[in-house]
């Protein structure tokens, strides 16, 4: 069977758990997407996305997963022969490069080791020694494959702007879970997704677009029709509608999820993510496991853990699913077979953390590791409550 009798606990780096309130928001009539009710929903959704991204720029929701939004950005703003620089921290940086290369855009990478991030000095030196070479810099803010948050993001963006480049940020696995200031940090194009730290179902993505990027790329003839972002903006300005049929139930759901984000408040939400990540890192390390990213780049939304050499991550993942109905992810690309990844975002709370940690420790014990389960889980609880202050109010 492809469904489960009981709700799974999704501790994946996306999709994440969706609250009943958000699910129920989808049980509404399919409405005319060319009528006033949809227009109201569309405008409301866009205004809320602007708040979450801290921007006054236009934000375009798309009926597509994050990859679709990346395709939209590449095909709207770049043409054959343009050259972009990607700060490469893992699979999702590489994939953006592949998308661009399919459109005959030239891609250079500044590579970091797995678990590390490119230093701002390296970016600065590279751009200084290659004046006028690039049209844009592309940065994955939270590299989901390695659990690395590019903490120097603001520095990268300043350097890129000093070199007069267009700035593109993939914030898909971090928006709603950590600091993100599109206008203040001068992000020309910011890409987000519904199914991660915003705790909505897949598949809506969204893109914020600055006036500057629109102005500077006027000469590009978009290579995609469905993913022509200029067309979405034209339609919005003229009719407050998207050019093609949207996934109406998913729009209801994301709108409701954004209400929850805004009523919690971004600052509280980020603090909750910090608390959760800290308690995961502390408990896992306390039990002798090693965290993949360098300490200063550890993500607050994706926890990437090295597995002891005698244990296969696929076994841990399978046993967690079979015994506990808890779902985590393995490594991607070169990290396959070496790490497991826990999504700690969206509606993450103490219950989810305790259940996940207890289950992981139990499985590791069954696989032969000597672990003091209760102590580690108790410490995780302590840390979470300490960071969150007076508790997470049962979320
Ligand atoms: C950083 C990042 N970029 C892009 C994607 C691709 O998004 P999607 O799977 O929604 O197409 C993901 C998905 O995990 C991601 O984490």
CSV table of C-alpha atoms and ligand atoms in Angstrom, one decimal:
chain,number,residue,atom,x,y,z
A,1,UNK,CA,0.0,0.0,0.0
A,2,UNK,CA,1.2,3.5,-0.7
A,3,UNK,CA,-0.6,5.1,2.3
A,4,UNK,CA,-0.1,4.6,6.0
A,5,UNK,CA,-2.8,4.0,8.6
A,6,UNK,CA,-1.2,6.4,11.0
A,7,UNK,CA,0.4,9.7,10.2
A,8,UNK,CA,4.1,9.3,9.6
A,9,UNK,CA,6.5,11.6,11.5
A,10,UNK,CA,8.3,13.4,8.7
A,11,UNK,CA,11.7,14.3,9.9
A,12,UNK,CA,12.9,14.7,6.3
A,13,UNK,CA,14.7,17.7,4.9
A,14,UNK,CA,11.4,18.3,3.0
A,15,UNK,CA,8.6,17.6,2.8
A,16,UNK,CA,7.9,18.3,6.5
A,17,UNK,CA,4.9,17.7,8.7
A,18,UNK,CA,1.8,19.6,7.8
A,19,UNK,CA,-0.6,20.7,10.6
A,20,UNK,CA,-4.3,19.7,10.5
A,21,UNK,CA,-5.2,23.3,10.2
A,22,UNK,CA,-3.2,23.6,7.0
A,23,UNK,CA,-4.5,20.3,5.6
A,24,UNK,CA,-8.1,21.3,6.3
A,25,UNK,CA,-7.5,24.6,4.5
A,26,UNK,CA,-7.3,22.5,1.3
A,27,UNK,CA,-10.8,21.1,1.7
A,28,UNK,CA,-12.5,24.1,0.1
A,29,UNK,CA,-14.1,24.4,-3.3
A,30,UNK,CA,-12.1,24.5,-6.4
A,31,UNK,CA,-12.8,28.1,-7.5
A,32,UNK,CA,-12.6,29.9,-10.8
A,33,UNK,CA,-8.9,31.0,-11.1
A,34,UNK,CA,-10.2,33.9,-13.2
A,35,UNK,CA,-12.6,35.0,-10.6
A,36,UNK,CA,-12.5,37.5,-7.7
A,37,UNK,CA,-12.1,34.9,-5.0
A,38,UNK,CA,-9.0,33.5,-6.5
A,39,UNK,CA,-7.6,37.0,-7.1
A,40,UNK,CA,-8.1,37.8,-3.4
A,41,UNK,CA,-6.3,34.6,-2.4
A,42,UNK,CA,-3.5,35.3,-4.9
A,43,UNK,CA,-2.9,38.8,-3.7
A,44,UNK,CA,-3.1,37.8,0.0
A,45,UNK,CA,-0.6,35.0,-0.6
A,46,UNK,CA,1.9,37.3,-2.4
A,47,UNK,CA,1.7,39.9,0.4
A,48,UNK,CA,2.4,37.3,3.0
A,49,UNK,CA,5.3,35.9,1.1
A,50,UNK,CA,6.8,39.4,0.9
A,51,UNK,CA,6.6,39.7,4.7
A,52,UNK,CA,8.3,36.3,5.1
A,53,UNK,CA,11.1,37.3,2.7
A,54,UNK,CA,11.4,40.8,4.2
A,55,UNK,CA,11.0,42.4,0.8
A,56,UNK,CA,9.0,45.0,-1.1
A,57,UNK,CA,10.0,43.2,-4.4
A,58,UNK,CA,7.4,41.4,-6.5
A,59,UNK,CA,7.1,37.7,-5.3
A,60,UNK,CA,5.8,35.2,-7.8
A,61,UNK,CA,4.3,31.9,-6.6
A,62,UNK,CA,4.6,29.0,-9.0
A,63,UNK,CA,2.8,25.7,-9.3
A,64,UNK,CA,6.1,23.8,-9.4
A,65,UNK,CA,8.6,22.4,-6.9
A,66,UNK,CA,11.7,24.3,-6.1
A,67,UNK,CA,13.5,22.9,-9.1
A,68,UNK,CA,10.9,24.5,-11.3
A,69,UNK,CA,11.5,27.9,-9.7
A,70,UNK,CA,15.2,27.5,-10.4
A,71,UNK,CA,14.4,26.7,-14.0
A,72,UNK,CA,12.2,29.8,-14.1
A,73,UNK,CA,15.0,32.0,-12.8
A,74,UNK,CA,17.6,30.7,-15.2
A,75,UNK,CA,15.3,30.8,-18.3
A,76,UNK,CA,13.9,34.3,-17.6
A,77,UNK,CA,17.2,36.1,-16.8
A,78,UNK,CA,19.9,34.3,-18.7
A,79,UNK,CA,20.7,33.5,-22.3
A,80,UNK,CA,23.1,31.4,-24.1
A,81,UNK,CA,26.7,32.5,-23.6
A,82,UNK,CA,26.0,34.4,-20.3
A,83,UNK,CA,28.4,33.4,-17.5
A,84,UNK,CA,27.5,32.8,-13.9
A,85,UNK,CA,29.5,31.9,-10.8
A,86,UNK,CA,28.1,29.4,-8.4
A,87,UNK,CA,29.3,29.0,-4.8
A,88,UNK,CA,29.3,25.3,-4.6
A,89,UNK,CA,28.6,23.7,-1.3
A,90,UNK,CA,26.9,20.5,-2.5
A,91,UNK,CA,24.4,18.8,-4.8
A,92,UNK,CA,21.9,21.7,-5.0
A,93,UNK,CA,24.6,24.2,-6.1
A,94,UNK,CA,25.7,21.7,-8.7
A,95,UNK,CA,22.2,21.1,-9.9
A,96,UNK,CA,21.6,24.8,-10.5
A,97,UNK,CA,24.7,24.6,-12.7
A,98,UNK,CA,23.3,21.7,-14.6
A,99,UNK,CA,20.1,23.6,-15.2
A,100,UNK,CA,22.1,26.6,-16.5
A,101,UNK,CA,24.3,24.4,-18.7
A,102,UNK,CA,21.3,22.8,-20.4
A,103,UNK,CA,20.6,26.3,-21.6
A,104,UNK,CA,24.1,26.8,-22.8
A,105,UNK,CA,24.9,29.3,-20.0
A,106,UNK,CA,28.5,29.1,-19.0
A,107,UNK,CA,29.0,28.0,-15.4
A,108,UNK,CA,32.0,28.4,-13.1
A,109,UNK,CA,32.1,27.0,-9.6
A,110,UNK,CA,33.9,28.0,-6.5
A,111,UNK,CA,34.0,24.7,-4.7
A,112,UNK,CA,34.0,24.1,-0.9
A,113,UNK,CA,34.8,20.8,0.7
A,114,UNK,CA,31.8,18.8,1.9
A,115,UNK,CA,30.6,20.4,5.2
A,116,UNK,CA,32.5,23.6,4.6
A,117,UNK,CA,31.6,26.9,2.9
A,118,UNK,CA,33.5,29.1,0.5
A,119,UNK,CA,35.3,31.9,2.3
A,120,UNK,CA,34.3,35.5,1.4
A,121,UNK,CA,38.0,36.3,0.7
A,122,UNK,CA,38.2,33.6,-1.9
A,123,UNK,CA,35.1,35.0,-3.6
A,124,UNK,CA,36.5,38.5,-3.4
A,125,UNK,CA,39.9,37.5,-4.9
A,126,UNK,CA,38.2,35.5,-7.6
A,127,UNK,CA,36.0,38.4,-8.7
A,128,UNK,CA,38.9,40.9,-8.4
A,129,UNK,CA,41.0,38.8,-10.7
A,130,UNK,CA,38.2,38.3,-13.2
A,131,UNK,CA,36.7,41.7,-13.7
A,132,UNK,CA,33.6,41.8,-15.9
A,133,UNK,CA,33.6,38.1,-16.4
A,134,UNK,CA,30.3,37.2,-14.7
A,135,UNK,CA,26.7,38.4,-15.0
A,136,UNK,CA,25.6,36.8,-11.7
A,137,UNK,CA,26.5,35.0,-8.5
A,138,UNK,CA,24.4,32.1,-7.4
A,139,UNK,CA,24.4,30.9,-3.8
A,140,UNK,CA,22.5,28.2,-2.1
A,141,UNK,CA,21.9,29.7,1.4
A,142,UNK,CA,21.2,26.3,3.0
A,143,UNK,CA,22.8,23.4,1.2
A,144,UNK,CA,20.4,20.6,2.1
A,145,UNK,CA,22.7,17.9,0.9
A,146,UNK,CA,25.4,18.7,3.5
A,147,UNK,CA,23.5,20.5,6.2
A,148,UNK,CA,25.6,23.6,5.6
A,149,UNK,CA,24.2,27.1,6.0
A,150,UNK,CA,26.3,29.6,4.1
A,151,UNK,CA,26.6,31.9,7.1
A,152,UNK,CA,28.8,34.4,5.2
A,153,UNK,CA,25.8,35.0,2.9
A,154,UNK,CA,25.6,38.7,3.7
A,155,UNK,CA,29.4,39.1,3.0
A,156,UNK,CA,29.1,37.2,-0.3
A,157,UNK,CA,26.2,39.5,-1.4
A,158,UNK,CA,28.1,42.7,-0.5
A,159,UNK,CA,31.1,41.5,-2.5
A,160,UNK,CA,29.0,40.5,-5.4
A,161,UNK,CA,27.2,43.9,-5.4
A,162,UNK,CA,30.6,45.7,-5.2
A,163,UNK,CA,31.4,43.9,-8.4
A,164,UNK,CA,28.1,44.9,-9.9
A,165,UNK,CA,26.7,41.4,-10.2
A,166,UNK,CA,23.1,40.1,-10.1
A,167,UNK,CA,22.6,38.1,-6.9
A,168,UNK,CA,20.6,34.9,-6.8
A,169,UNK,CA,19.9,33.0,-3.6
A,170,UNK,CA,18.3,29.6,-3.3
A,171,UNK,CA,16.6,29.8,0.1
A,172,UNK,CA,14.4,26.7,-0.5
A,173,UNK,CA,15.3,24.8,2.6
A,174,UNK,CA,15.7,27.7,5.0
A,175,UNK,CA,13.0,30.3,4.3
A,176,UNK,CA,10.9,30.6,7.5
A,177,UNK,CA,13.5,28.9,9.6
A,178,UNK,CA,16.4,31.3,9.8
A,179,UNK,CA,17.3,35.0,9.1
A,180,UNK,CA,16.6,36.1,5.6
A,181,UNK,CA,16.4,39.8,4.5
A,182,UNK,CA,16.0,40.0,0.8
A,183,UNK,CA,15.9,43.9,0.6
A,184,UNK,CA,18.5,44.6,3.2
A,185,UNK,CA,20.9,42.1,1.9
A,186,UNK,CA,20.3,43.1,-1.7
A,187,UNK,CA,19.2,39.7,-3.0
A,188,UNK,CA,18.0,40.4,-6.6
A,189,UNK,CA,16.4,37.0,-6.9
A,190,UNK,CA,15.4,34.8,-4.0
A,191,UNK,CA,13.9,31.3,-4.4
A,192,UNK,CA,11.8,29.6,-1.8
A,193,UNK,CA,9.7,26.5,-1.4
A,194,UNK,CA,6.5,25.5,0.4
A,195,UNK,CA,7.3,22.1,1.8
A,196,UNK,CA,10.2,22.8,4.2
A,197,UNK,CA,10.4,25.4,6.9
A,198,UNK,CA,7.1,26.9,6.0
A,199,UNK,CA,5.3,23.6,6.8
A,200,UNK,CA,3.0,23.6,3.8
A,201,UNK,CA,2.5,20.7,1.4
A,202,UNK,CA,4.6,20.4,-1.7
A,203,UNK,CA,4.5,21.7,-4.6
A,204,UNK,CA,4.5,25.5,-4.6
A,205,UNK,CA,7.7,27.5,-5.0
A,206,UNK,CA,8.1,31.2,-5.2
A,207,UNK,CA,10.6,33.8,-6.5
A,208,UNK,CA,11.2,37.4,-5.5
A,209,UNK,CA,12.5,39.6,-8.2
A,210,UNK,CA,14.1,43.0,-7.9
A,211,UNK,CA,13.6,45.9,-10.3
A,212,UNK,CA,17.3,45.9,-10.9
A,213,UNK,CA,17.4,42.3,-12.3
A,214,UNK,CA,14.3,43.1,-14.5
A,215,UNK,CA,16.1,46.1,-15.8
A,216,UNK,CA,19.4,44.5,-16.4
A,217,UNK,CA,18.1,41.5,-18.2
A,218,UNK,CA,15.7,43.2,-20.7
A,219,UNK,CA,17.7,41.8,-23.6
A,220,UNK,CA,16.9,38.1,-22.6
A,221,UNK,CA,14.2,36.4,-24.6
A,222,UNK,CA,12.9,33.9,-22.0
A,223,UNK,CA,13.6,30.3,-23.2
A,224,UNK,CA,10.5,28.9,-21.4
A,225,UNK,CA,6.9,29.9,-21.7
A,226,UNK,CA,5.4,28.3,-18.5
A,227,UNK,CA,8.4,29.6,-16.5
A,228,UNK,CA,8.6,33.1,-18.0
A,229,UNK,CA,8.6,35.2,-14.8
A,230,UNK,CA,8.1,38.4,-16.7
A,231,UNK,CA,4.9,37.0,-18.0
A,232,UNK,CA,3.7,36.3,-14.4
A,233,UNK,CA,4.5,39.9,-13.4
A,234,UNK,CA,2.7,41.3,-16.5
A,235,UNK,CA,-0.4,39.2,-15.6
A,236,UNK,CA,-0.2,40.2,-12.0
A,237,UNK,CA,0.0,43.9,-12.9
A,238,UNK,CA,-2.8,43.7,-15.4
A,239,UNK,CA,-5.2,41.2,-13.8
A,240,UNK,CA,-4.0,40.0,-10.4
A,241,UNK,CA,-4.0,36.5,-11.8
A,242,UNK,CA,-1.3,33.9,-12.9
A,243,UNK,CA,-1.0,33.2,-16.6
A,244,UNK,CA,-1.7,29.4,-16.2
A,245,UNK,CA,-4.0,27.3,-14.0
A,246,UNK,CA,-2.7,27.3,-10.4
A,247,UNK,CA,-2.8,24.4,-7.9
A,248,UNK,CA,-5.8,26.0,-6.1
A,249,UNK,CA,-5.8,23.7,-3.0
A,250,UNK,CA,-2.1,24.1,-2.5
A,251,UNK,CA,-2.5,27.9,-2.6
A,252,UNK,CA,-5.2,27.6,0.1
A,253,UNK,CA,-2.7,25.5,2.2
A,254,UNK,CA,0.3,27.8,1.7
A,255,UNK,CA,-1.9,30.8,2.6
A,256,UNK,CA,-2.9,29.2,5.8
A,257,UNK,CA,0.7,28.0,6.6
A,258,UNK,CA,1.8,31.6,6.1
A,259,UNK,CA,-0.8,32.8,8.6
A,260,UNK,CA,0.7,30.5,11.1
A,261,UNK,CA,4.2,31.7,10.4
A,262,UNK,CA,3.2,35.3,10.7
A,263,UNK,CA,1.2,34.8,13.8
A,264,UNK,CA,4.0,33.0,15.5
A,265,UNK,CA,6.3,35.8,14.4
A,266,UNK,CA,9.5,35.3,12.4
A,267,UNK,CA,11.8,36.0,15.4
A,268,UNK,CA,10.0,33.4,17.6
A,269,UNK,CA,10.0,30.9,14.7
A,270,UNK,CA,13.7,31.3,14.2
A,271,UNK,CA,14.4,30.9,17.9
A,272,UNK,CA,12.3,27.7,17.9
A,273,UNK,CA,14.5,26.4,15.0
A,274,UNK,CA,17.7,27.4,16.8
A,275,UNK,CA,16.5,25.5,19.9
A,276,UNK,CA,15.6,22.4,18.0
A,277,UNK,CA,18.9,22.3,16.1
A,278,UNK,CA,20.9,22.9,19.2
A,279,UNK,CA,19.2,20.0,21.0
A,280,UNK,CA,19.7,17.7,18.1
A,281,UNK,CA,23.4,18.5,17.7
A,282,UNK,CA,24.1,18.3,21.4
A,283,UNK,CA,22.3,15.0,21.9
A,284,UNK,CA,23.8,13.3,18.8
A,285,UNK,CA,27.3,14.5,19.6
A,286,UNK,CA,26.9,13.5,23.2
A,287,UNK,CA,26.3,9.9,22.0
A,288,UNK,CA,29.5,9.9,20.1
A,289,UNK,CA,28.1,10.7,16.6
A,290,UNK,CA,29.9,13.2,14.3
A,291,UNK,CA,28.2,16.1,12.6
A,292,UNK,CA,29.2,16.7,9.0
A,293,UNK,CA,29.4,20.5,8.7
A,294,UNK,CA,32.0,22.6,10.4
A,295,UNK,CA,30.5,24.1,13.6
A,296,UNK,CA,30.1,27.6,12.3
A,297,UNK,CA,28.1,26.5,9.3
A,298,UNK,CA,25.8,24.0,11.0
A,299,UNK,CA,22.3,24.5,9.7
A,300,UNK,CA,19.3,25.2,11.9
A,301,UNK,CA,17.0,23.3,9.6
A,302,UNK,CA,18.9,20.3,8.3
A,303,UNK,CA,21.0,18.1,10.6
A,304,UNK,CA,23.6,16.1,8.7
A,305,UNK,CA,25.2,13.3,10.7
A,306,UNK,CA,28.1,11.0,9.8
A,307,UNK,CA,27.3,7.3,10.5
A,308,UNK,CA,29.8,5.2,12.3
A,309,UNK,CA,31.8,3.2,9.7
A,310,UNK,CA,30.3,-0.2,10.7
A,311,UNK,CA,26.7,1.0,10.3
A,312,UNK,CA,24.8,1.7,7.0
A,313,UNK,CA,22.6,4.8,7.0
A,314,UNK,CA,20.1,2.9,4.9
A,315,UNK,CA,19.6,0.4,7.7
A,316,UNK,CA,19.0,3.2,10.2
A,317,UNK,CA,16.5,4.9,7.8
A,318,UNK,CA,14.7,1.6,7.1
A,319,UNK,CA,14.4,0.6,10.8
A,320,UNK,CA,13.2,4.0,11.8
A,321,UNK,CA,10.5,3.8,9.2
A,322,UNK,CA,9.5,0.2,10.0
A,323,UNK,CA,9.6,0.3,13.8
A,324,UNK,CA,8.7,3.9,14.5
A,325,UNK,CA,7.0,5.4,11.4
A,326,UNK,CA,9.6,8.1,11.6
A,327,UNK,CA,11.2,9.2,8.3
A,328,UNK,CA,14.6,10.7,7.8
A,329,UNK,CA,16.8,11.0,4.7
A,330,UNK,CA,20.2,9.5,3.6
A,331,UNK,CA,23.1,11.2,1.9
A,332,UNK,CA,23.1,12.4,-1.7
A,333,UNK,CA,25.8,12.1,-4.4
A,334,UNK,CA,29.2,11.5,-2.8
A,335,UNK,CA,27.7,11.4,0.7
A,336,UNK,CA,25.4,8.4,-0.1
A,337,UNK,CA,26.1,5.7,2.4
A,338,UNK,CA,28.0,8.1,4.7
A,339,UNK,CA,25.5,10.3,6.4
A,340,UNK,CA,21.9,10.5,7.4
A,341,UNK,CA,20.0,13.8,7.5
A,342,UNK,CA,17.2,14.9,9.8
A,343,UNK,CA,14.9,17.7,8.8
A,344,UNK,CA,14.4,20.0,11.8
A,345,UNK,CA,12.1,22.6,10.5
A,346,UNK,CA,8.6,23.9,9.9
A,347,UNK,CA,6.4,22.8,12.8
A,348,UNK,CA,9.4,21.2,14.6
A,349,UNK,CA,8.8,20.9,18.4
A,350,UNK,CA,9.9,19.1,21.5
A,351,UNK,CA,7.7,16.1,20.9
A,352,UNK,CA,9.1,15.5,17.4
A,353,UNK,CA,12.7,15.9,18.7
A,354,UNK,CA,12.3,13.5,21.6
A,355,UNK,CA,10.5,10.9,19.5
A,356,UNK,CA,13.2,11.1,16.8
A,357,UNK,CA,16.2,11.1,19.1
A,358,UNK,CA,14.8,8.2,21.2
A,359,UNK,CA,14.1,6.2,18.1
A,360,UNK,CA,17.5,6.9,16.5
A,361,UNK,CA,19.3,5.9,19.7
A,362,UNK,CA,17.2,2.8,20.1
A,363,UNK,CA,18.0,1.7,16.5
A,364,UNK,CA,21.7,2.5,17.0
A,365,UNK,CA,21.6,0.3,20.1
A,366,UNK,CA,20.0,-2.5,18.2
A,367,UNK,CA,22.8,-2.1,15.6
A,368,UNK,CA,25.4,-2.6,18.4
A,369,UNK,CA,26.3,0.9,19.6
A,370,UNK,CA,26.6,1.5,23.3
A,371,UNK,CA,24.4,4.5,24.0
A,372,UNK,CA,22.8,6.0,27.1
A,373,UNK,CA,19.5,6.8,25.5
A,374,UNK,CA,17.7,8.4,28.5
A,375,UNK,CA,20.5,10.8,29.5
A,376,UNK,CA,20.9,12.1,25.9
A,377,UNK,CA,17.2,12.6,25.4
A,378,UNK,CA,16.8,14.3,28.8
A,379,UNK,CA,19.7,16.7,27.9
A,380,UNK,CA,18.2,17.5,24.5
A,381,UNK,CA,15.0,18.4,26.3
A,382,UNK,CA,16.9,20.7,28.7
A,383,UNK,CA,18.7,22.5,25.9
A,384,UNK,CA,15.5,23.0,23.9
A,385,UNK,CA,13.6,24.5,26.9
A,386,UNK,CA,16.6,26.6,27.8
A,387,UNK,CA,16.9,28.2,24.3
A,388,UNK,CA,13.2,28.6,23.7
A,389,UNK,CA,12.7,30.4,27.1
A,390,UNK,CA,9.3,29.6,28.5
A,391,UNK,CA,8.5,26.7,26.3
A,392,UNK,CA,7.1,26.3,22.8
A,393,UNK,CA,3.5,26.4,24.1
A,394,UNK,CA,2.7,22.9,22.8
A,395,UNK,CA,3.1,23.6,19.2
B,1,LIG,C1,18.5,23.9,-1.4
B,1,LIG,C2,17.5,23.2,-2.3
B,1,LIG,N1,17.4,23.6,-3.6
B,1,LIG,C3,16.6,23.0,-4.5
B,1,LIG,C4,15.8,21.9,-4.1
B,1,LIG,C5,14.9,21.3,-5.1
B,1,LIG,O1,13.6,21.5,-4.7
B,1,LIG,P1,12.4,20.5,-5.1
B,1,LIG,O2,12.7,19.1,-4.7
B,1,LIG,O3,11.2,21.1,-4.4
B,1,LIG,O4,12.3,20.6,-6.6
B,1,LIG,C6,15.9,21.4,-2.8
B,1,LIG,C7,15.1,20.3,-2.4
B,1,LIG,O5,15.4,19.6,-1.4
B,1,LIG,C8,16.8,22.1,-1.9
B,1,LIG,O6,16.9,21.7,-0.7
